[in-house]
Each structure stands twice: as structure tokens, then as C-alpha cells.
Coordinates of C-alpha atoms and ligand atoms in Angstrom, one line a residue:
Chain C
M1 CA 93.2 29.3 146.8
A2 CA 96.0 31.2 148.4
L3 CA 97.9 29.4 151.1
T4 CA 97.3 30.9 154.5
Q5 CA 99.5 31.1 157.5
S6 CA 97.5 28.4 159.2
D7 CA 98.2 26.0 156.2
I8 CA 101.9 26.7 156.7
D9 CA 101.6 26.4 160.5
S10 CA 100.1 22.9 160.2
E11 CA 102.8 21.8 157.7
L12 CA 105.4 23.1 160.1
A13 CA 103.8 21.3 163.1
H14 CA 103.7 18.1 161.1
V15 CA 107.4 18.3 160.2
R16 CA 108.2 19.0 163.8
E17 CA 106.2 16.0 165.1
S18 CA 108.0 13.7 162.6
Y19 CA 111.4 15.1 163.8
D20 CA 110.5 14.7 167.5
K21 CA 109.3 11.1 166.9
A22 CA 112.5 10.2 165.0
R23 CA 114.6 11.7 167.8
A24 CA 112.7 9.8 170.4
E25 CA 113.5 6.7 168.4
G26 CA 117.2 7.5 168.5
A27 CA 117.8 9.4 165.3
P28 CA 120.7 11.9 165.5
A29 CA 120.0 15.7 165.7
T30 CA 120.1 17.5 162.4
D31 CA 121.9 20.8 162.2
H32 CA 121.1 21.9 158.7
P33 CA 117.7 22.4 157.1
P34 CA 116.5 19.7 154.6
R35 CA 116.8 20.8 151.0
D36 CA 113.3 19.6 150.5
F37 CA 111.1 21.7 152.8
P38 CA 107.6 22.2 151.3
P39 CA 106.5 25.0 153.7
Y40 CA 109.2 27.0 151.9
R41 CA 107.6 26.8 148.5
S42 CA 110.7 27.8 146.5
S43 CA 112.4 24.6 147.6
V44 CA 109.9 22.3 146.0
L45 CA 111.3 22.3 142.5
R46 CA 114.9 23.2 143.5
H47 CA 116.1 20.3 145.5
P48 CA 117.7 17.2 144.1
K49 CA 115.7 14.0 144.4
Q50 CA 118.8 11.7 144.1
P51 CA 120.9 11.2 147.2
L52 CA 124.1 13.2 147.4
V53 CA 127.2 11.3 146.4
A54 CA 129.7 11.1 149.3
V55 CA 133.3 12.1 148.6
H56 CA 135.7 11.0 151.4
G57 CA 138.2 13.6 152.5
D58 CA 141.4 13.1 150.5
P59 CA 143.5 16.2 151.4
E60 CA 144.5 16.5 147.7
T61 CA 141.0 17.4 146.6
V62 CA 140.5 21.0 145.5
E63 CA 137.6 21.4 148.0
L64 CA 139.9 21.0 151.0
H65 CA 141.7 24.2 150.0
T66 CA 140.2 27.6 149.9
P67 CA 140.1 30.6 147.6
V68 CA 142.5 33.4 148.7
F69 CA 141.1 36.7 149.9
G70 CA 143.5 39.4 150.7
H71 CA 143.5 42.9 152.1
T72 CA 143.1 44.3 148.6
D73 CA 139.7 42.7 148.4
I74 CA 138.4 45.0 151.1
T75 CA 138.8 48.6 152.2
A76 CA 139.1 49.6 155.9
I77 CA 135.5 50.9 156.1
D78 CA 133.8 48.0 154.3
N79 CA 132.6 46.7 157.6
D80 CA 130.7 49.9 158.5
L81 CA 127.4 50.0 156.5
T82 CA 126.6 53.4 158.0
V83 CA 129.3 55.4 156.3
Q84 CA 128.9 54.4 152.6
H85 CA 126.9 57.5 151.6
Q86 CA 126.8 61.3 152.1
G87 CA 124.4 61.0 155.1
E88 CA 123.6 58.6 157.9
P89 CA 121.1 55.9 157.3
L90 CA 117.9 55.9 159.2
G91 CA 117.3 53.2 161.9
E92 CA 118.6 51.8 165.1
R93 CA 122.4 51.7 164.9
I94 CA 123.9 48.4 165.9
T95 CA 127.3 46.7 166.2
V96 CA 127.5 43.0 165.5
S97 CA 130.6 41.1 166.6
G98 CA 131.5 37.5 166.9
R99 CA 134.1 34.8 166.0
L100 CA 134.4 32.5 163.1
L101 CA 135.3 29.0 164.4
D102 CA 135.7 25.5 163.0
S103 CA 134.0 22.6 164.6
R104 CA 137.0 22.1 166.9
G105 CA 136.6 25.6 168.3
R106 CA 139.7 26.9 166.5
P107 CA 139.5 30.4 165.0
V108 CA 139.3 30.6 161.2
R109 CA 141.7 33.5 160.4
G110 CA 141.9 35.9 157.5
Q111 CA 138.7 34.7 155.8
L112 CA 136.1 36.7 154.0
I113 CA 132.7 37.4 155.6
E114 CA 130.1 39.2 153.4
L115 CA 126.9 40.7 154.8
W116 CA 123.8 42.1 153.2
Q117 CA 120.4 43.2 154.6
A118 CA 117.3 45.2 154.2
N119 CA 117.1 48.8 155.4
A120 CA 115.3 49.9 158.6
S121 CA 112.0 49.9 156.7
G122 CA 112.4 46.3 155.5
R123 CA 113.3 47.3 151.9
Y124 CA 116.3 46.0 149.9
A125 CA 118.1 48.4 147.6
H126 CA 117.4 46.0 144.8
L127 CA 115.3 46.4 141.7
R128 CA 113.4 43.2 142.2
D129 CA 112.3 44.1 145.8
Q130 CA 108.9 45.7 145.2
H131 CA 107.9 45.9 148.8
P132 CA 106.3 49.4 149.0
A133 CA 108.4 50.6 151.9
P134 CA 110.8 53.6 151.5
L135 CA 114.3 53.2 150.1
D136 CA 117.0 54.9 152.2
P137 CA 119.3 57.0 149.9
N138 CA 122.0 56.6 152.6
F139 CA 121.9 52.8 152.9
T140 CA 122.8 50.1 150.4
G141 CA 123.0 47.3 153.0
V142 CA 126.2 45.6 151.9
G143 CA 129.4 45.0 154.0
R144 CA 132.4 42.8 154.1
T145 CA 135.4 42.1 156.3
L146 CA 138.2 39.7 156.9
T147 CA 138.4 37.8 160.2
G148 CA 141.2 38.6 162.6
D149 CA 143.8 36.3 164.1
D150 CA 141.4 35.2 166.7
G151 CA 138.6 34.6 164.1
S152 CA 136.8 37.8 165.2
Y153 CA 134.7 40.0 163.0
H154 CA 132.9 43.3 163.6
F155 CA 130.2 45.1 161.6
T156 CA 128.5 48.5 162.3
T157 CA 125.1 48.8 160.6
I158 CA 121.4 49.5 161.4
K159 CA 118.8 47.0 162.5
P160 CA 116.9 45.8 159.4
G161 CA 113.1 45.9 159.3
A162 CA 110.8 42.9 158.8
Y163 CA 109.5 42.5 155.3
P164 CA 106.7 40.7 153.5
W165 CA 107.3 38.0 150.9
R166 CA 105.0 35.9 148.7
N167 CA 105.5 32.4 150.2
H168 CA 101.9 32.5 151.4
E169 CA 99.3 35.1 152.4
N170 CA 100.6 37.5 155.0
A171 CA 104.1 36.0 155.1
W172 CA 106.6 38.2 156.8
R173 CA 110.3 37.5 157.3
P174 CA 111.6 38.3 160.8
A175 CA 114.4 40.9 160.8
H176 CA 117.7 39.2 159.7
L177 CA 121.2 39.8 158.3
H178 CA 122.4 37.6 155.5
F179 CA 125.9 36.3 156.0
S180 CA 128.2 34.6 153.4
V181 CA 131.4 32.9 154.9
F182 CA 134.4 31.1 153.6
G183 CA 136.3 28.7 155.9
A184 CA 139.7 27.1 155.7
A185 CA 138.3 24.7 153.1
F186 CA 135.8 25.2 150.2
T187 CA 133.7 22.5 151.8
Q188 CA 133.1 24.8 154.8
R189 CA 131.3 27.3 152.6
L190 CA 128.4 28.7 154.5
V191 CA 125.6 31.1 153.6
T192 CA 123.2 31.8 156.4
Q193 CA 121.1 34.4 158.2
M194 CA 121.4 36.0 161.7
Y195 CA 118.2 36.9 163.6
F196 CA 117.6 39.2 166.5
P197 CA 116.5 37.9 169.9
G198 CA 112.8 37.9 170.9
D199 CA 111.4 38.5 167.4
P200 CA 107.6 37.6 167.5
L201 CA 107.8 36.5 163.8
F202 CA 110.0 33.5 164.5
A203 CA 107.2 31.0 164.8
Y204 CA 105.6 32.0 161.5
D205 CA 108.6 32.0 159.3
P206 CA 109.1 28.8 157.2
I207 CA 112.7 29.8 156.5
L208 CA 113.8 29.9 160.1
Q209 CA 111.6 27.0 161.0
S210 CA 113.3 24.9 158.2
V211 CA 115.8 24.3 161.0
T212 CA 113.6 21.9 162.9
D213 CA 116.0 21.2 165.8
D214 CA 115.4 23.6 168.6
S215 CA 119.1 24.1 169.6
A216 CA 120.2 24.3 166.0
R217 CA 117.6 27.0 165.3
Q218 CA 118.7 28.9 168.4
R219 CA 122.2 29.1 167.0
L220 CA 120.9 31.4 164.3
V221 CA 119.8 34.0 166.9
A222 CA 122.3 36.6 168.1
H223 CA 122.6 37.5 171.8
Y224 CA 122.1 41.1 172.9
D225 CA 125.4 41.9 174.7
H226 CA 125.4 45.0 176.7
T227 CA 129.2 45.1 176.9
L228 CA 129.2 45.4 173.1
S229 CA 126.8 48.4 173.2
R230 CA 128.6 51.7 172.8
P231 CA 127.5 54.7 174.9
E232 CA 125.5 57.3 173.0
W233 CA 126.1 55.2 169.8
S234 CA 124.9 51.7 169.2
L235 CA 123.4 48.5 170.6
G236 CA 125.6 45.5 170.6
Y237 CA 124.9 42.0 169.4
R238 CA 127.1 38.9 169.6
W239 CA 126.9 36.1 167.1
D240 CA 129.5 33.4 166.7
I241 CA 129.6 31.3 163.5
V242 CA 130.7 27.7 163.6
L243 CA 131.7 26.0 160.3
D244 CA 131.0 22.4 159.5
G245 CA 133.6 20.5 157.7
P246 CA 134.7 17.1 156.6
S247 CA 136.9 15.2 159.1
A248 CA 139.9 15.7 156.7
T249 CA 140.0 19.4 157.6
W250 CA 140.6 18.5 161.2
I251 CA 144.1 17.3 160.7
E252 CA 145.2 20.6 159.3
E253 CA 146.5 23.4 161.6
G254 CA 144.0 26.2 162.1
R255 CA 144.8 29.1 159.8
Chain G
M1 CA 101.3 28.6 167.9
S2 CA 104.1 28.8 170.4
E3 CA 107.6 29.7 169.5
R4 CA 110.0 26.9 170.5
L5 CA 113.2 28.8 170.6
V6 CA 114.6 28.0 174.1
P7 CA 116.2 30.8 176.1
A8 CA 119.7 31.8 175.0
Q9 CA 122.5 29.7 176.4
E10 CA 125.7 31.6 176.4
L11 CA 128.5 29.8 174.7
A12 CA 130.8 30.7 177.7
P13 CA 134.6 30.5 177.7
A14 CA 134.1 27.8 180.3
K15 CA 132.7 25.6 177.6
G16 CA 135.7 26.0 175.5
L17 CA 134.4 28.3 172.8
A18 CA 136.7 31.2 173.6
S19 CA 139.8 29.1 173.7
A20 CA 142.1 29.9 170.8
E21 CA 143.7 26.4 171.2
G22 CA 140.6 24.6 170.3
L23 CA 138.8 21.7 171.8
A24 CA 139.9 18.3 172.7
P25 CA 139.7 16.0 169.7
T26 CA 136.5 14.3 171.0
E27 CA 134.5 17.4 171.4
A28 CA 132.9 19.2 168.5
L29 CA 131.0 22.5 168.3
A30 CA 127.7 22.2 166.6
P31 CA 127.7 24.0 163.3
T32 CA 125.7 27.2 162.5
P33 CA 122.8 26.0 160.2
S34 CA 122.7 27.0 156.6
H35 CA 120.0 29.2 155.1
T36 CA 119.1 30.2 151.6
V37 CA 121.0 33.1 149.9
G38 CA 117.5 34.5 149.0
P39 CA 116.8 36.6 146.0
F40 CA 118.4 39.9 147.1
Y41 CA 122.1 39.3 147.2
G42 CA 122.7 41.3 144.0
Y43 CA 124.7 44.2 145.5
A44 CA 126.6 42.0 147.9
L45 CA 128.0 38.9 146.2
P46 CA 128.5 39.2 142.4
F47 CA 131.4 41.4 141.5
P48 CA 132.7 42.9 138.2
G49 CA 134.7 40.3 136.3
G50 CA 133.6 37.6 138.7
G51 CA 133.5 35.1 135.8
E52 CA 136.9 36.3 134.3
M53 CA 139.2 33.9 136.1
A54 CA 141.7 33.7 133.3
P55 CA 144.2 36.5 132.7
A56 CA 143.0 38.8 129.9
G57 CA 144.1 37.5 126.5
H58 CA 145.5 34.3 127.8
P59 CA 145.9 32.0 124.8
G60 CA 144.9 28.9 126.8
A61 CA 141.7 30.4 128.2
I62 CA 138.5 28.4 127.9
T63 CA 134.9 29.4 128.2
L64 CA 132.6 27.4 130.4
H65 CA 128.9 28.2 130.4
G66 CA 125.5 26.7 130.9
H67 CA 122.0 27.0 132.3
V68 CA 120.7 26.3 135.8
R69 CA 117.3 24.6 135.6
D70 CA 114.7 23.5 138.2
G71 CA 112.6 20.3 138.4
E72 CA 110.3 21.4 135.6
G73 CA 113.2 22.5 133.3
A74 CA 112.5 26.1 133.9
P75 CA 115.5 28.4 134.1
V76 CA 116.6 29.6 137.6
P77 CA 117.3 33.3 137.1
D78 CA 118.5 33.9 140.7
A79 CA 121.2 31.3 141.1
L80 CA 124.8 32.1 142.0
V81 CA 127.5 29.8 140.7
E82 CA 130.9 29.7 142.4
L83 CA 133.8 28.0 140.8
W84 CA 137.1 27.0 142.5
Q85 CA 139.9 25.1 140.9
A86 CA 143.5 24.3 140.6
G87 CA 145.7 26.2 138.0
P88 CA 146.8 24.3 134.9
D89 CA 150.0 23.3 136.8
G90 CA 147.8 21.7 139.5
S91 CA 148.6 24.5 141.9
L92 CA 146.0 25.3 144.6
A93 CA 147.6 28.4 145.9
G94 CA 145.3 30.8 144.0
A95 CA 145.9 34.5 144.3
G96 CA 144.4 37.3 146.3
G97 CA 142.6 40.2 144.8
S98 CA 139.7 38.2 143.4
M99 CA 137.3 41.1 144.2
R100 CA 139.6 44.0 144.6
R101 CA 138.3 47.3 146.0
D102 CA 139.2 50.8 145.2
P103 CA 140.7 52.3 148.4
V104 CA 139.5 55.8 147.4
T105 CA 135.9 55.2 146.4
G106 CA 135.4 51.9 148.2
G107 CA 133.9 50.7 144.9
F108 CA 134.7 47.3 143.3
L109 CA 137.7 47.3 141.0
G110 CA 137.2 43.6 140.3
R111 CA 139.9 41.5 138.6
N112 CA 143.3 42.9 137.9
G113 CA 143.3 41.2 134.5
V114 CA 146.7 39.5 135.1
D115 CA 146.5 37.0 138.0
F116 CA 144.7 33.6 137.8
T117 CA 142.9 33.5 141.1
G118 CA 141.2 30.1 140.7
F119 CA 138.0 31.5 142.1
G120 CA 135.0 32.6 140.1
R121 CA 131.5 33.8 141.0
V122 CA 128.7 34.4 138.5
A123 CA 125.0 35.1 138.9
T124 CA 122.7 33.6 136.4
D125 CA 120.8 36.0 134.1
A126 CA 117.1 36.1 133.4
D127 CA 117.5 33.0 131.2
G128 CA 119.2 31.1 134.0
H129 CA 122.5 31.3 132.0
W130 CA 126.0 31.8 133.4
T131 CA 129.4 32.1 131.8
A132 CA 133.0 32.0 133.0
R133 CA 136.4 32.3 131.3
T134 CA 139.1 30.3 132.9
L135 CA 142.1 28.1 132.4
P136 CA 141.9 24.3 132.2
P137 CA 142.4 22.8 135.6
G138 CA 145.5 20.7 136.3
G139 CA 146.3 18.1 139.0
P140 CA 145.2 16.3 141.2
A141 CA 147.5 13.3 141.6
A142 CA 146.4 10.1 139.6
P143 CA 144.1 8.3 139.6
A144 CA 142.0 11.4 140.1
A145 CA 141.1 13.4 137.0
P146 CA 141.2 17.3 136.8
Y147 CA 138.0 19.1 137.6
I148 CA 136.5 22.4 138.6
S149 CA 134.6 22.5 141.9
V150 CA 131.2 24.2 141.8
C151 CA 129.1 25.5 144.6
V152 CA 125.5 26.5 143.6
H153 CA 123.4 28.9 145.7
A154 CA 119.9 30.1 144.9
R155 CA 116.6 31.3 146.3
G156 CA 114.8 28.0 147.3
L157 CA 118.1 26.3 148.1
L158 CA 118.1 26.1 151.9
H159 CA 121.6 24.6 151.7
H160 CA 124.0 25.1 148.8
L161 CA 124.9 22.3 146.5
F162 CA 128.4 21.1 145.5
T163 CA 129.2 19.5 142.1
R164 CA 132.2 19.2 139.8
V165 CA 133.0 19.9 136.1
Y166 CA 135.2 17.3 134.4
F167 CA 136.4 17.8 130.8
P168 CA 135.8 15.5 127.8
E169 CA 139.4 15.7 126.6
N170 CA 140.6 13.8 129.7
A171 CA 138.7 10.6 128.7
E172 CA 141.4 8.3 129.9
A173 CA 141.9 10.1 133.2
N174 CA 138.1 10.4 133.7
A175 CA 137.7 6.7 133.2
A176 CA 140.2 6.0 136.0
D177 CA 138.8 8.7 138.3
P178 CA 137.4 7.0 141.5
L179 CA 134.4 9.3 141.8
L180 CA 133.4 9.2 138.2
A181 CA 133.9 5.4 138.0
S182 CA 131.7 4.9 141.0
L183 CA 128.7 6.5 139.3
D184 CA 126.0 5.0 137.2
P185 CA 127.1 5.8 133.6
A186 CA 124.0 7.8 132.8
R187 CA 124.4 10.0 135.8
R188 CA 128.2 10.2 135.3
E189 CA 127.6 12.3 132.1
T190 CA 126.1 15.1 134.1
L191 CA 129.6 15.9 135.5
V192 CA 131.4 16.0 132.2
A193 CA 131.2 19.2 130.2
T194 CA 130.3 19.1 126.5
A195 CA 132.7 20.5 124.0
A196 CA 131.0 23.1 121.9
S197 CA 132.1 25.5 119.2
P198 CA 134.2 27.5 118.8
P199 CA 137.0 25.3 120.2
G200 CA 137.7 26.0 123.8
T201 CA 134.0 26.4 124.6
Y202 CA 132.4 24.0 127.0
R203 CA 128.8 23.6 128.1
F204 CA 127.9 22.5 131.6
D205 CA 124.2 22.6 132.6
I206 CA 123.1 22.3 136.2
R207 CA 119.8 20.5 136.6
L208 CA 118.7 20.9 140.2
Q209 CA 116.0 18.2 140.0
G210 CA 114.3 15.7 137.7
E211 CA 115.3 14.5 134.2
G212 CA 119.1 14.6 133.9
E213 CA 119.5 15.7 137.5
T214 CA 123.1 16.7 138.1
V215 CA 125.1 14.6 140.5
F216 CA 125.6 16.6 143.7
L217 CA 128.3 15.8 146.2
E218 CA 128.8 15.8 150.0
F219 CA 132.1 15.8 151.7
R220 CA 132.9 13.5 154.6
Ligands
FE1 FE1 116.4 38.7 153.4

């Protein structure tokens, strides 16, 4: 029998109860989702069952350095997803800005941020996306940029639509932008998703709800920022990204 | 079911976030949580020549390849494998231009064919198979043995996984390596590539779960 939303809801409620109970008993808050998260069915056979092996931060390890991305890796308009084709993509034009910071609040400079997303109808320009919503010939949904000296980044794009997926019956992903980020160390690698405030689908989505801690989950939701909206042009959203990292990266100067 | 997202709390400059100087050493900003790469990163992340880390025709180039498999041994056809390593001389400087763009068309040019960048990115194919051509890593300082650092992303992985590829030729260095030495011998083998033919070809399978599960790492 197909899984229903109420099956997923009760699994999510159970996970949340266990988390709240553990917290009440003094367990620390968790920032990242568990790799084993049964309500997200694809995680069931794809998470290691053995504990991760800890490597303590020796600054000589490769992972405490980072791949080099330079200005030849991007072109000036790579951060504008609305100008990659002959015409303008359909949808609500948005500008998304924020800063890339390390856990000490220092800007992470000159690093690569990659973004990808569905179009305004909730369809990816991807052969494997069979959702019967229209493709937009003027939208591929891919952008990239390098962070500035203050860690800032800016993208111009359109607001993506929600889309269905096959995790369970009537599963819909809230609108989101996918982000891939490099930090000042390979260990700071982050792939994540940004959501839009007030989306009614939040509560039903096992991917967002895999982040059980309320304040951690809130950090995945951008803020609407009227000062970033441009007259007669776009609605502005602010979303800062904070990278985790082993303590050994803290002794290095911010780059 | 009620949504439990609490109202937005602005990360105001007063709390230190906007300060370019950073926070006092005792304070820490909570990190942005990880999420899965999902199945549809295909136009965004892979790039032409992403597995061609060695300069074209380099006589010392090696081929590293393998399968990514799940807990039932089934191939994972939508994984993305990232490789990051020192050059043969132990240098960690890398080189820019890993995914060069054409300034006229905005399209990917990919590798320039000459520089060793130390960074590779390959998506698995329908059989869960990936291949990279690179140079043998050098460094780090003894007692650590040379290795290639690997980051695995996939649909179903809410948080990426780190592992390392060590090489069978370095048996002596591997035996002295603190990480390898700390592992149960059966699990240790999952981090050492297997020499295959023709010479210079190495196999490194990544088993996400179950029998022969790869050793995955966390950094503290
Ligand atoms: Fe998506």
C-alpha cells in the first residue's frame, strides 16, 4: 500500500518527540539532519551504519585546504539566471543576497557558490524530471558566483514553483533553491537548500523536517527584505550561509 | 499538523553577524544545516572534463575508478563524487580554472588540459560508475601516508560523506599512517584502492552501507 502523508506525519511527529525528550534530558541541539531519516525514503539504504571515524584537525591534512576557484571559472553574468537565453523566463523575478561566513562570523572570501532550481512551474530542465509542468525555453535554472571580500553574494533569478515527488502519495516539495558552497577548507563543504518564508508546505516535507531542531530549520528559510527589492523589478530575499568547520580552521586567518 | 518554524529572528549586526572582524573566540554562529543534493543537479554541478585532473598526455597519470553502491549492493546512479588532493610534490596550492567558462558564450570550457588543479568532480553513470584521471598524490609529512580526499553527494544523502583513497604501492607508509593504523584491518581495506590492469589503473568502490561498508570520516 502506498505511503500516505499521514504515515509520514506520524513518523515525523515521533522523531520530533524523541528529539524534544533528548533535549529535555540535556542532549545538545543538533544542527544537521541525521543521515538515517526514514521519512525521507531515499536515505534508508544510503546511510552508513558504522559510526564515522573522527580525524582530528592536523593543519597538514589535505581537507583543511580548499580547491582554488578563480575568475576564469565564472563569467560576469553567471549570477543572473534571467539572462541566459533569448527571452526572459516566466515567473516572479527575485534577487537573493547574503553573506558566506564561517562559524566565527568571518567572511569567507572568493569562494564558489553554485545554485540550481526548478522553473516557475516547478519543473527542472532535466531529462529525469518527468513532472508534467511546462518547461520554460528561457530558463535553465543554473547560476554561480564568487563571494566578495565581505563574503557577500548576489543572484538574480525567478521564484521556483513547488513540485511533486515520489517519496509518498501526494508528496510536494516546498519551493527551494539548491546551493553548493565551498569554504576555506574542504571540510566546510556544504550542499543545502534555501526556502521562502511562509510556505504552507513546510510541515509536510520530510526533507525540510529532517532538520528536527526548530532554530536550525529556521536557518534554511530566507527573509523577505524590502530594502533588497528593486523598484519595478524584483522582490528581495536575504539569506546568510554559515559554514561548519573543524576547530583547526579557526586558527587560520579568514580568507 | 502545525508548522513549527518560529518567526524569523533577524541576525542583526548588533549580534555580531555583520562584523567583518568576526566574533570573540568563545562565540560561535550556528551552521546552516546540510540538505541532499537531490536528483536534479545535472546542469549545475558536473562540468566537462571534471574527472580529467591530470594534464593531457601526462606520462605519470593514473586512472581511478569505481562504483558507488547502496545497502543492497545496488548501483547509485545519481551520486556525485568530488576529489581533492595534493600534487605529486605534496603541494596543496592547486590551480584555478577547474571549470573555466567561455566569456563569449558563457558556456563551460572545462579544463585547460595543462594545469593540475587537484580538484575533480564526476557524476556516476547509470551503472553507478565513476572515473577520474589524475596524478598520484604526494605529501603529507610522515607518518601520514599520501591520499586523495573524497566527498560523496547523492539523492538520499541528507549530509555528504567524506572518505579517503590510499594507494597499495605505499604499503610501508600506509602501515605507519595514524588513521589507517587506528582502523580494524577488515575495514581499513575499504580505504585502499586496488591495483588493476592496465598498470596505473586503480579501483576504489564506495559502499554506502552494509557488507564492505566504506569507512567514512568526520573532521574535528
Ligand atoms: Fe529540488
